[in-house]
Coordinates of C-alpha atoms in Angstrom, one line a residue:
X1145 CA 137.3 -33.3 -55.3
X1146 CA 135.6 -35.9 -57.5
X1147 CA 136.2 -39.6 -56.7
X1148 CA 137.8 -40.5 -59.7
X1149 CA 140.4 -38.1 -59.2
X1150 CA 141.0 -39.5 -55.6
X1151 CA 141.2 -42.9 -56.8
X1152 CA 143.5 -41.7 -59.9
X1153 CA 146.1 -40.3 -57.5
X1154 CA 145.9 -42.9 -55.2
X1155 CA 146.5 -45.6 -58.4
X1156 CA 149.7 -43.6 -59.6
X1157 CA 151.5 -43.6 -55.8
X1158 CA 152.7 -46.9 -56.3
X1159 CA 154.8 -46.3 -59.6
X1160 CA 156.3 -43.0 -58.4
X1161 CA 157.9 -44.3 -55.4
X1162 CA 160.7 -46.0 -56.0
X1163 CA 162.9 -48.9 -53.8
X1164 CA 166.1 -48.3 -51.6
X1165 CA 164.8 -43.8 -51.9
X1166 CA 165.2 -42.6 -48.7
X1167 CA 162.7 -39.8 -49.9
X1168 CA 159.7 -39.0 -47.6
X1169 CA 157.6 -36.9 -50.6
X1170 CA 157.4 -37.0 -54.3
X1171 CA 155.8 -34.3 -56.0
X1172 CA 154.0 -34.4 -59.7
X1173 CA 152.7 -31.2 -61.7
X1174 CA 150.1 -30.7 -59.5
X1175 CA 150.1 -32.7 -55.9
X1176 CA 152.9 -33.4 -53.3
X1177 CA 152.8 -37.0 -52.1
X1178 CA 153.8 -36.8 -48.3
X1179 CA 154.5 -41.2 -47.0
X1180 CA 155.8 -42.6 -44.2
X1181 CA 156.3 -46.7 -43.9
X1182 CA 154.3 -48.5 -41.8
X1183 CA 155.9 -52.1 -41.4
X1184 CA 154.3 -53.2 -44.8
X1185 CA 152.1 -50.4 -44.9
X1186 CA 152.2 -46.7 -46.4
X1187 CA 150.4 -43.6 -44.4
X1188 CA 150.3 -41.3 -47.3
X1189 CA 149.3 -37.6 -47.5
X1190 CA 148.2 -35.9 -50.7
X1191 CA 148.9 -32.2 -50.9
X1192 CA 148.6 -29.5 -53.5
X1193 CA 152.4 -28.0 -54.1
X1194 CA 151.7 -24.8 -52.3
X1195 CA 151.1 -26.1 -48.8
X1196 CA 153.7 -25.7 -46.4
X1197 CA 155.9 -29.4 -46.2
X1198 CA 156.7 -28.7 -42.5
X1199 CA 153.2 -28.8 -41.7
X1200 CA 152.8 -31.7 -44.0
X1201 CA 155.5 -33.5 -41.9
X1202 CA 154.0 -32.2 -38.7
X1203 CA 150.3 -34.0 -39.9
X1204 CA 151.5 -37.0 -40.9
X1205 CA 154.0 -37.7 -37.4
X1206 CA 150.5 -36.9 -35.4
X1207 CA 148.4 -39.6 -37.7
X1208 CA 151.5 -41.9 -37.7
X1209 CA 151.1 -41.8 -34.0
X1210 CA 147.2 -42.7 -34.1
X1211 CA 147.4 -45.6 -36.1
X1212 CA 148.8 -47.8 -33.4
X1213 CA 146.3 -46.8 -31.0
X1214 CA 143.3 -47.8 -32.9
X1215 CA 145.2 -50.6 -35.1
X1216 CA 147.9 -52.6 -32.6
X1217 CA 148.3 -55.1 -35.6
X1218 CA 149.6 -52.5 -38.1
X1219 CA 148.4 -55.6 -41.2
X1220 CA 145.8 -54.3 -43.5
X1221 CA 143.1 -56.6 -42.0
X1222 CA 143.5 -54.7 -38.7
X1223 CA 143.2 -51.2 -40.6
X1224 CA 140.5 -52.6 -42.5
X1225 CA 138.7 -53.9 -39.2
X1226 CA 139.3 -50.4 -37.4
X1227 CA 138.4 -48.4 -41.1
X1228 CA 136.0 -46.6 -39.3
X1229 CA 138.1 -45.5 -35.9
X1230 CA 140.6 -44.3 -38.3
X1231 CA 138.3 -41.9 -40.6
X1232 CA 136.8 -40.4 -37.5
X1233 CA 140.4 -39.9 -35.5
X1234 CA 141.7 -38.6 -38.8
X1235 CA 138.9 -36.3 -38.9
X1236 CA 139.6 -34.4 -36.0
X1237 CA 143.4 -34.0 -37.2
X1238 CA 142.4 -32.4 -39.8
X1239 CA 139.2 -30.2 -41.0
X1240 CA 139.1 -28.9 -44.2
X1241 CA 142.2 -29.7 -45.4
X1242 CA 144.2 -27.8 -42.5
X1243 CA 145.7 -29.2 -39.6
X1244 CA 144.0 -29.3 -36.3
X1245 CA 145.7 -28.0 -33.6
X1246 CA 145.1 -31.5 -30.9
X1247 CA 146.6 -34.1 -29.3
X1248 CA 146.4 -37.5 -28.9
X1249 CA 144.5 -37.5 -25.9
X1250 CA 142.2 -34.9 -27.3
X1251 CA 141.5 -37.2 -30.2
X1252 CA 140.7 -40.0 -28.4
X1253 CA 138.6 -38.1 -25.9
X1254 CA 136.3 -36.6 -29.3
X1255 CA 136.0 -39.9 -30.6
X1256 CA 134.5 -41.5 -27.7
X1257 CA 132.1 -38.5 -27.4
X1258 CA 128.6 -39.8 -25.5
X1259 CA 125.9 -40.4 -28.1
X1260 CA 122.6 -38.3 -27.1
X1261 CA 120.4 -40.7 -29.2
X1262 CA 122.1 -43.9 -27.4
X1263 CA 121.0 -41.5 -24.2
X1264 CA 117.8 -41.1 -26.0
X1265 CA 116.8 -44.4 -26.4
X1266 CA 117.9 -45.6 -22.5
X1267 CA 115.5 -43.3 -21.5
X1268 CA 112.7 -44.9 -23.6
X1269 CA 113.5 -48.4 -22.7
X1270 CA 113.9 -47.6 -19.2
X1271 CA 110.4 -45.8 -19.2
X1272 CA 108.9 -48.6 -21.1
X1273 CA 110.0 -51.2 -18.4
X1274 CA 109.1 -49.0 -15.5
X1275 CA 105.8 -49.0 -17.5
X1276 CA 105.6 -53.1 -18.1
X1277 CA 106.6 -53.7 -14.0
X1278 CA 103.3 -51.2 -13.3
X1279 CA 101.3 -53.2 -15.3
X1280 CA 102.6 -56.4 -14.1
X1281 CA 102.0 -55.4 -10.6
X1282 CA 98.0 -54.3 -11.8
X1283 CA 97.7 -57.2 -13.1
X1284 CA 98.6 -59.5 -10.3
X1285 CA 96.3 -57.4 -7.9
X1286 CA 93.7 -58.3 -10.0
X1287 CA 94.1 -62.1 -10.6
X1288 CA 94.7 -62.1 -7.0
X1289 CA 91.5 -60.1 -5.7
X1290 CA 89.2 -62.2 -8.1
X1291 CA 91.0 -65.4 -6.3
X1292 CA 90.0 -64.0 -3.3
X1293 CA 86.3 -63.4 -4.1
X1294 CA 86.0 -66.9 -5.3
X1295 CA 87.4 -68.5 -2.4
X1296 CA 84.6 -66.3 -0.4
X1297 CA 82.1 -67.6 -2.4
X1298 CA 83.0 -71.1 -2.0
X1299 CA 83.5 -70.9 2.1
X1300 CA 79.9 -68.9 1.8
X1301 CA 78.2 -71.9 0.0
X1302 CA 79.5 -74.8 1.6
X1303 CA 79.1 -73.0 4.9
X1304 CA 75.4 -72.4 3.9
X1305 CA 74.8 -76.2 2.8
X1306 CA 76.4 -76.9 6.3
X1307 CA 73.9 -74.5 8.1
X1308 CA 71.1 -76.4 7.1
X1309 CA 71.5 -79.2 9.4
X1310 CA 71.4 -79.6 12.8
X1311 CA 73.4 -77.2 14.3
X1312 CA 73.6 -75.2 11.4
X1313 CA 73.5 -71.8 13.6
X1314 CA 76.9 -71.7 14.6
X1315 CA 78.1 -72.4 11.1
X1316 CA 76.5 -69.7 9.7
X1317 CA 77.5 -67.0 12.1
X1318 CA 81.3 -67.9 11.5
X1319 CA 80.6 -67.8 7.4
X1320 CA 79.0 -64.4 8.0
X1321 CA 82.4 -63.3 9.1
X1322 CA 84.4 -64.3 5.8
X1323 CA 83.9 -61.7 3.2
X1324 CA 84.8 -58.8 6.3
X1325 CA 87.8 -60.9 6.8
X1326 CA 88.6 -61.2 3.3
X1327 CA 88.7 -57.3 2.6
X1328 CA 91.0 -56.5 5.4
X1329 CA 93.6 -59.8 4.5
X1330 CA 93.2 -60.1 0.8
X1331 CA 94.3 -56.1 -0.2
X1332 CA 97.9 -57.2 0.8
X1333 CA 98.4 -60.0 -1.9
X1334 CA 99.0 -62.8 0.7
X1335 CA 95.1 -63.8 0.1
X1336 CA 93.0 -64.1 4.1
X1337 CA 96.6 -64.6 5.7
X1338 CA 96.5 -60.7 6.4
X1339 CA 96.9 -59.1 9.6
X1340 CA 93.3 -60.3 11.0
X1341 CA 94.2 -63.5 13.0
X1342 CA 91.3 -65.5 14.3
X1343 CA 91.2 -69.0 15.9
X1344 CA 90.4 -72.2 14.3
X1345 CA 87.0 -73.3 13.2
X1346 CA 85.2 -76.0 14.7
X1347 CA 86.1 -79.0 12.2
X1348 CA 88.1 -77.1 10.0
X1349 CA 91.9 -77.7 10.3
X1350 CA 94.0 -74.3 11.6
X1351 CA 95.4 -72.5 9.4
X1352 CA 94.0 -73.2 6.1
X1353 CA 93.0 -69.9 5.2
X1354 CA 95.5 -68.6 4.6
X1355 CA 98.0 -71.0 3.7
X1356 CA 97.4 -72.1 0.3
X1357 CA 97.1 -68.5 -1.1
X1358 CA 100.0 -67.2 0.3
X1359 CA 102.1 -69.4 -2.8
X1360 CA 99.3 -68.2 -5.4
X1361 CA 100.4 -65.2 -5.3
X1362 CA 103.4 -64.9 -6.1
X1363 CA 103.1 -67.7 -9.1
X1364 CA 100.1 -65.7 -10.7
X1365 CA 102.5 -62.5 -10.6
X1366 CA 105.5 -64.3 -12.7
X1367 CA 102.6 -66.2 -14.9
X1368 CA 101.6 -62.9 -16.5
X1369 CA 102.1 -62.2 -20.4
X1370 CA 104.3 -58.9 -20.1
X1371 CA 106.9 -60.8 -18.5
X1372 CA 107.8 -62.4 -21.7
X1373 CA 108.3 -58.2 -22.6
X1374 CA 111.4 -58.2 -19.9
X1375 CA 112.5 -61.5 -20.8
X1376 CA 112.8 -60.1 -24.7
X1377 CA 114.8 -57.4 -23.2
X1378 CA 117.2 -59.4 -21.2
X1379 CA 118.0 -61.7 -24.2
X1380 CA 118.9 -58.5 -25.5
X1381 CA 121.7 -57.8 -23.1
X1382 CA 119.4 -54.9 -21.0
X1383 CA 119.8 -55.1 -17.6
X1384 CA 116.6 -55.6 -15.4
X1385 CA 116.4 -54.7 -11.6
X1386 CA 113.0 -56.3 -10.5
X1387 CA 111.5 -55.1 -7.3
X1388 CA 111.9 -56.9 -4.2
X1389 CA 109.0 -58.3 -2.5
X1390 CA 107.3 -56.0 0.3
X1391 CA 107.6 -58.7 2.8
X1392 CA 111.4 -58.3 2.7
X1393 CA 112.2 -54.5 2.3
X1394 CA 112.8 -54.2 6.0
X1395 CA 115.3 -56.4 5.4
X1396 CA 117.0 -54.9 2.8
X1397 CA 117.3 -51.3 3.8
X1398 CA 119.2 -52.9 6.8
X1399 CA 121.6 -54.5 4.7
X1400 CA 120.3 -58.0 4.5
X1401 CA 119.6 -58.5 1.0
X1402 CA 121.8 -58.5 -2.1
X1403 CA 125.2 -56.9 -3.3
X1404 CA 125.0 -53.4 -2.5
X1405 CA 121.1 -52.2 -1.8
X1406 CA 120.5 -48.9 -1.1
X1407 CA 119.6 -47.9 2.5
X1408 CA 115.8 -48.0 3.4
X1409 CA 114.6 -46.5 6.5
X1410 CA 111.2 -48.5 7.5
X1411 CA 111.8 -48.6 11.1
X1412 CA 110.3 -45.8 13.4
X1413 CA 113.7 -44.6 14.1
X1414 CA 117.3 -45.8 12.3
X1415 CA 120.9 -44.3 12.8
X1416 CA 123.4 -45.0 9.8
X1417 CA 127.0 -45.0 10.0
X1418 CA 128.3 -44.3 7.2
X1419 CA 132.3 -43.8 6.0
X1420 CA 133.6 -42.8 2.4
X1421 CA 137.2 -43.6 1.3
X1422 CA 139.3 -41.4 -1.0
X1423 CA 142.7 -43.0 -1.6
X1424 CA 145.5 -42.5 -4.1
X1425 CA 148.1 -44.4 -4.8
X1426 CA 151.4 -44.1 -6.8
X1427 CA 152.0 -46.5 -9.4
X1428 CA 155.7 -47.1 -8.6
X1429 CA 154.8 -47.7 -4.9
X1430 CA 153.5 -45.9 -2.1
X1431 CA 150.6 -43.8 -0.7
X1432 CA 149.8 -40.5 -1.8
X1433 CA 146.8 -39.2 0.2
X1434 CA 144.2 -41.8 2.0
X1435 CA 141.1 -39.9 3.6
X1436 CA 138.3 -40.9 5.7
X1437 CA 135.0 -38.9 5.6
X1438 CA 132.6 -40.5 8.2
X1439 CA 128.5 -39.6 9.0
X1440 CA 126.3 -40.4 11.8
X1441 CA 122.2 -40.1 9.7
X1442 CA 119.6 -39.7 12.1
X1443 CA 116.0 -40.9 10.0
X1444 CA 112.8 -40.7 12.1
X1445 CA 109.5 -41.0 10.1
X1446 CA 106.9 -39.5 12.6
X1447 CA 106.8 -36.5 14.8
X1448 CA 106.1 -37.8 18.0
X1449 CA 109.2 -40.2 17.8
X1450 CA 111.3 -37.6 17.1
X1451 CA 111.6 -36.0 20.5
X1452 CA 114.9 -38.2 21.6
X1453 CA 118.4 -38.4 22.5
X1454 CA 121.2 -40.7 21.2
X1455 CA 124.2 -41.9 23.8
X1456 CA 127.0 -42.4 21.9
X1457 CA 130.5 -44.2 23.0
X1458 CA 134.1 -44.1 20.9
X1459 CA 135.5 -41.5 19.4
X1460 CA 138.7 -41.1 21.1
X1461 CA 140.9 -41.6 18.5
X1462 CA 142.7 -38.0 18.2
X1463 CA 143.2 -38.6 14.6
X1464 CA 140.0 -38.2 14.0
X1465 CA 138.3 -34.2 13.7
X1466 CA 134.6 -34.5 14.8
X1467 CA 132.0 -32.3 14.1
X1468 CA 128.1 -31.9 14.9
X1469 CA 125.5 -30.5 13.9
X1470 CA 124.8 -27.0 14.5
X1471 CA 121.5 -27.8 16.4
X1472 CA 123.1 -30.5 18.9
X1473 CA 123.9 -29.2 22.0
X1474 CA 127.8 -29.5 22.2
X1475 CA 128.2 -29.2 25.6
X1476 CA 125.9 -32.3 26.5
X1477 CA 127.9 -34.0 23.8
X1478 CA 131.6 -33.0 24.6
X1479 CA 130.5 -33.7 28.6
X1480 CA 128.6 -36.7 28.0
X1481 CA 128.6 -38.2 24.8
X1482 CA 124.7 -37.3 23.9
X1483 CA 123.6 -35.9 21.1
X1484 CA 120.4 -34.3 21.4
X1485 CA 119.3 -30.8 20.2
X1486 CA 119.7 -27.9 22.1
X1487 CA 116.0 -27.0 22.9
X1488 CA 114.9 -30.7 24.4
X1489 CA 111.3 -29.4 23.4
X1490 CA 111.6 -28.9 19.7
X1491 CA 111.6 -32.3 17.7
X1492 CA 114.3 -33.8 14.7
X1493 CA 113.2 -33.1 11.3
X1494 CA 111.6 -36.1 10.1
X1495 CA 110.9 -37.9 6.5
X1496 CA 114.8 -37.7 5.4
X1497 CA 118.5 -38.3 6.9
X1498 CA 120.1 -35.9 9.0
X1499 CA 123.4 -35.9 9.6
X1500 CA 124.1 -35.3 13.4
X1501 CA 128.2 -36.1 13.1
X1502 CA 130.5 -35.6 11.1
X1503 CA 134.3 -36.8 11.4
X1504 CA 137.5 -36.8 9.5
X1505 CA 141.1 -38.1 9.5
X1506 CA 143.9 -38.0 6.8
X1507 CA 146.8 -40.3 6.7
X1508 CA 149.5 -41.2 4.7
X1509 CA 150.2 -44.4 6.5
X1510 CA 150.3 -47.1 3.8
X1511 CA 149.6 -50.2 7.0
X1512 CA 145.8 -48.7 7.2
X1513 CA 144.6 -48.3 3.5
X1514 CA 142.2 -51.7 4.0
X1515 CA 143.9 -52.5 0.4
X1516 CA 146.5 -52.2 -1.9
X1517 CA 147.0 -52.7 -5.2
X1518 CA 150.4 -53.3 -7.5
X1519 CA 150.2 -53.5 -11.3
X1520 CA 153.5 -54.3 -13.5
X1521 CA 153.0 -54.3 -16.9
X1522 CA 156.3 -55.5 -18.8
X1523 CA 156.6 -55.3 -22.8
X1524 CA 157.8 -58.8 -24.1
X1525 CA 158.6 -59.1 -28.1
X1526 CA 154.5 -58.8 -29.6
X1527 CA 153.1 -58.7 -26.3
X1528 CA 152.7 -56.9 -23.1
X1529 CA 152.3 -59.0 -19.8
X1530 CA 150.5 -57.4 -16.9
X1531 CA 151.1 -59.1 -13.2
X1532 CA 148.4 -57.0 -10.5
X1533 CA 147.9 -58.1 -7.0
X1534 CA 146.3 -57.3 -4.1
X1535 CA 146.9 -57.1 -0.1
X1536 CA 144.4 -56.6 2.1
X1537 CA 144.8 -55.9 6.0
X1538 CA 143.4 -58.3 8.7
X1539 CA 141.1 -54.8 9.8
X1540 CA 138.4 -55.4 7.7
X1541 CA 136.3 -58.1 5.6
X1542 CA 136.0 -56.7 2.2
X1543 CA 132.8 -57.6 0.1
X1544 CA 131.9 -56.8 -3.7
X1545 CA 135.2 -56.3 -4.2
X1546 CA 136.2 -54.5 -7.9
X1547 CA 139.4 -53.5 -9.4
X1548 CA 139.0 -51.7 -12.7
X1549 CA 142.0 -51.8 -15.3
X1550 CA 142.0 -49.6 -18.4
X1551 CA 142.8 -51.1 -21.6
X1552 CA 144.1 -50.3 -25.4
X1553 CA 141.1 -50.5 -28.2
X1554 CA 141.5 -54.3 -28.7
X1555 CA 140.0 -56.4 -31.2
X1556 CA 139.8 -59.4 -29.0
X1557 CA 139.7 -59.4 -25.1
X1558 CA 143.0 -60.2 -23.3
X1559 CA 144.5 -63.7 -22.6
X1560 CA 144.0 -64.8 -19.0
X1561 CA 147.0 -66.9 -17.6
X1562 CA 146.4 -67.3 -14.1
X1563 CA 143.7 -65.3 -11.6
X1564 CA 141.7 -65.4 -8.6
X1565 CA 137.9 -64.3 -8.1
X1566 CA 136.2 -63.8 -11.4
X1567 CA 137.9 -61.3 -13.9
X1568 CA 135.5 -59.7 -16.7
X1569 CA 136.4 -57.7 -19.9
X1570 CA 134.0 -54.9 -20.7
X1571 CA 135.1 -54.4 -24.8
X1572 CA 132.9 -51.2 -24.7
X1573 CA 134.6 -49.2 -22.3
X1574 CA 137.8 -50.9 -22.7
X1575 CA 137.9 -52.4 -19.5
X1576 CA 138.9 -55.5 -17.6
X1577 CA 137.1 -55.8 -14.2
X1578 CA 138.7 -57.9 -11.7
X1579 CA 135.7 -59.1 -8.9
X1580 CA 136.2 -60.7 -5.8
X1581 CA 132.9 -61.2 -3.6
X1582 CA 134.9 -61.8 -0.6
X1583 CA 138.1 -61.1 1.4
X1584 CA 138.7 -62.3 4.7
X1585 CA 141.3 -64.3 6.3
X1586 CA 141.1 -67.2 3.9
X1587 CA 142.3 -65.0 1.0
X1588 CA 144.1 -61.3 2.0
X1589 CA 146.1 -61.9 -1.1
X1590 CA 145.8 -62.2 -4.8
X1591 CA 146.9 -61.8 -8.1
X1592 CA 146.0 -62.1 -11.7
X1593 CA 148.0 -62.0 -15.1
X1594 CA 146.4 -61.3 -18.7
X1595 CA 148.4 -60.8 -22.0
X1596 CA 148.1 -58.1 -24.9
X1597 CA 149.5 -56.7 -27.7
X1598 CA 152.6 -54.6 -27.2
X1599 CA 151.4 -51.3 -26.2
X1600 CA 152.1 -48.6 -23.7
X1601 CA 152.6 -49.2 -19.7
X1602 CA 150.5 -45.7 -18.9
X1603 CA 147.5 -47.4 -21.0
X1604 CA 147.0 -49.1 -17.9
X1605 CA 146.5 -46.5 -15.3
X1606 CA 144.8 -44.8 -13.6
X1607 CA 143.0 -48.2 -11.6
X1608 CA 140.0 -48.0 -9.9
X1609 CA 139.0 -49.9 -6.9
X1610 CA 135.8 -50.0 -5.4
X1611 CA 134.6 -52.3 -2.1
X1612 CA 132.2 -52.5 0.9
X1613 CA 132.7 -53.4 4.4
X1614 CA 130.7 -53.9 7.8
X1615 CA 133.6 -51.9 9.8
X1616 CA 134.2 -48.8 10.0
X1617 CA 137.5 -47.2 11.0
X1618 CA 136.1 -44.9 13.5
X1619 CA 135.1 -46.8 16.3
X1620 CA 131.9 -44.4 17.1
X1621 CA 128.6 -46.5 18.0
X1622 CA 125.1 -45.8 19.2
X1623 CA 124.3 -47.1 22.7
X1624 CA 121.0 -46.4 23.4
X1625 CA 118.5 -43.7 22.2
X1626 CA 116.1 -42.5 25.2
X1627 CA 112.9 -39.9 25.2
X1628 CA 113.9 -36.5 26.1
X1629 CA 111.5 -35.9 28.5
X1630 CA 111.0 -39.1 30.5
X1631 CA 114.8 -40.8 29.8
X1632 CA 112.9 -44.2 28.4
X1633 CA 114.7 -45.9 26.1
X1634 CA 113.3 -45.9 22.5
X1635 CA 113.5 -49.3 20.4
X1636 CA 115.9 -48.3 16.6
X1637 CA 117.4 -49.9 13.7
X1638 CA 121.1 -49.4 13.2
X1639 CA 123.4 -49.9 10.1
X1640 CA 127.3 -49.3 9.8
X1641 CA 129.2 -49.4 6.7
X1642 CA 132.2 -48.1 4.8
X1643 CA 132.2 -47.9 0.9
X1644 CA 134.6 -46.2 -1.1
X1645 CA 134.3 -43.0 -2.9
X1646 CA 137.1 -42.8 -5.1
X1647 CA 140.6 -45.1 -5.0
X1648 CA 142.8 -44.3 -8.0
X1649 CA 146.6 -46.2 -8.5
X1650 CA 148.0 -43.2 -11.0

């Protein structure tokens, strides 16, 4: 159909409807007009005479029932705003000029469809900074070894000069020893503070060596010219994870660095205890399933550590169903709370995590969920007001704390009355993101109100929570690990930690 004939039937609508008709179709010599009143608005569907005027009716209740969710203003600068929204949504009603059979929910769901060139083009940036940090970090290595070499050349010289006088034997033995130094302390980036540790020089204050070079390096690293490439990319909203400094990835993988790291193993031998949540809730009130899915990880990164075994104490809590490996020798562990494998000569597997213990409970006791959450939503007139708080039990300190509540397709983000923590409105998932970094005894409750156009109480479920915390529920801990031979105990990093792996209010 031509454009001109689009925009000729469109022009005569107007002067065949009529006021106070009570009509829902008019039809001419050729079309069937099939309207329905929006507030000051008409959804109108043109037709050719022989289509079936149920259907007709059917089509325009579905696209009646669209409109509000992508245009909450019903006004003509919404529909203009959301033009877009509406052809697509309308597309998937109907295809080639027959009704679709869908819903709602299916609509919106094809609409918001994952774009494979938006994936596409993640991938490229992503490689491209991974690329930039490499060439950053070649870079640095560089400045920093030709820093090195000139300090070398200055200790050699002046070291020389000093050699020529009297006494000048014993000065040149020591500078003799500098550029061997310098190899084995300057590969490291810390410049001749390395790992090679001698006493101070005769007239030369201790410690200079290494302490000026140790600041150097970091400052030539974030002096390069490809940082201005990430700083492009963060004014362009991109998110950038820089790597941590070697110096402190110990101290991360144990938990000792930023909001949620992942879990390192650098020590000889380390033990995580782990536990995932899986909680639902019902909207109206009450607990439907809460479930508790713990691991003990052994992780030992060289064979000859990995001939051991690990005295445990807890675990007496019947609620709890425990499990071990197939390996561990379950009558050492049921008698004595070791776990060790069953042939004492054969060694753990080393390089990865193996889970040793497993153990489970189920509940449906609302006083142990760590946190709840109530959401009222209440329609008022143009708007909807939504009231959601939180409880939290004295059991645990919660950390990174995040409560997720879906949205309606808004134009602006939502009026915040009154809230604790930090509350955040994601417009392109359609989310508003309640955070609290801490809970503890100075705030186990909270609330938080926002306003929004009148719109459906289920647009606001299902809720998502997600938190940390240093406790676990089982009370299973590692009390020594020993050889299995000689019984000596064996030095090990530990970690404990409960995180949640899904906790829906529906």
């Amino acid at each position: 159909m031509a454009r001109i004939r689009i925009e000729g039937l469109l022009a005569a609508f107007p002067k065949l409807i009529g006021s106070g008709k009570q009509h829902t179709f008019v039809e001419t010599e050729n079309v069937r007009y099939v309207y329905q009143s929006l507030e000051g608005l008409y959804l109108l569907l043109v037709t050719n005479k022989q289509s079936n005027i149920l259907e007709d009716l059917e089509t325009l209740r579905l696209l009646s029932k669209l409109v509000p969710e992508y245009c909450p203003g019903l006004d003509e600068e919404s529909v203009c705003h959301m033009a877009f929204e509406l052809i697509f949504a309308f597309d998937e009603v109907i295809s080639l000029g027959h009704k679709e059979n869908v819903t709602i929910a299916q609509v919106k769901q094809f609409t918001e469809m994952e774009s494979s060139a938006e994936k596409q083009y993640k991938a490229d940036m992503l490689s491209k900074i991974n690329e930039t940090k490499d060439l950053m970090k070649k870079k640095a290595q560089e400045i920093e070894k030709l820093r090195a070499d000139k300090r070398v050349d200055r200790g050699g010289i002046s070291g020389g000069l000093s050699g020529m006088g009297p006494g000048g034997g014993g000065q040149m033995s020591i500078n003799n020893g500098f550029p061997e130094m310098g190899r084995m302390g300057g590969g490291g980036g810390g410049g001749f503070g390395g790992p090679v540790s001698t006493g101070p020089e005769p007239g030369r204050p201790g410690g200079s060596l290494g302490a000026p070079s140790k600041g150097m390096g970091m400052k030539l690293g974030k002096s390069t010219k490809t940082n201005q490439f990430l700083e492009s990319l963060k004014a362009e909203g991109e998110v950038i994870v820089e790597d941590a400094a070697p110096a402190s990835s110990a101290a991360v993988g144990l938990g000792g660095g930023g909001g949620q790291p992942a879990f390192v193993a650098t020590d000889p031998i380390t033990i995580l205890v782990e536990e995932k949540l899986v909680v639902a809730w019902k909207r109206d009130g009450g607990l439907e399933n809460m479930e508790v899915q713990g691991t003990m990880a052994l992780t030992v990164l060289k064979e000859e550590d990995a001939f051991i075994r690990i005295q445990i104490e807890g675990g007496h809590d019947k609620s709890f169903q425990f499990k071990t490996h197939p390996n561990i020798d379950k009558a050492l562990y049921g008698g004595q709370n070791i776990l060790g494998l069953k042939d004492p000569n054969r060694p753990f597997p080393t390089g990865s995590p193996l889970g040793i213990l497993k153990w489970r409970m189920q509940s449906k006791d609302e006083t142990v969920v760590p946190i709840s959450i109530n959401c009222w939503p209440s329609v008022s007139g143009a708007d909807t007001y939504v009231n959601i708080e939180y409880e939290a039990t004295q059991a645990f300190d919660l950390r990174h704390v995040v409560v997720e509540i879906p949205l309606p397709a808004l134009r602006e983000a939502p009026t915040l009355k009154d809230y604790d923590g930090e509350p955040r409105y994601d417009a392109r998932r359609s989310v508003l993101e309640w955070c609290i970094d801490l809970i503890d005894n100075s705030n186990r409750n909270g609330s938080m109100e926002f306003v929004v156009p009148a719109t459906n109480p289920d647009v606001f479920f299902p809720i998502e929570v997600r938190f940390t915390s240093a406790k676990t529920f089982c009370d299973v801990k590692v009390v020594s690990v020993t050889q299995s031979s000689s019984g000596q105990p064996v030095k090990f990093a530990g970690r404990t930690q409960m995180s949640v792996e899904s906790y829906q209010v529906v």
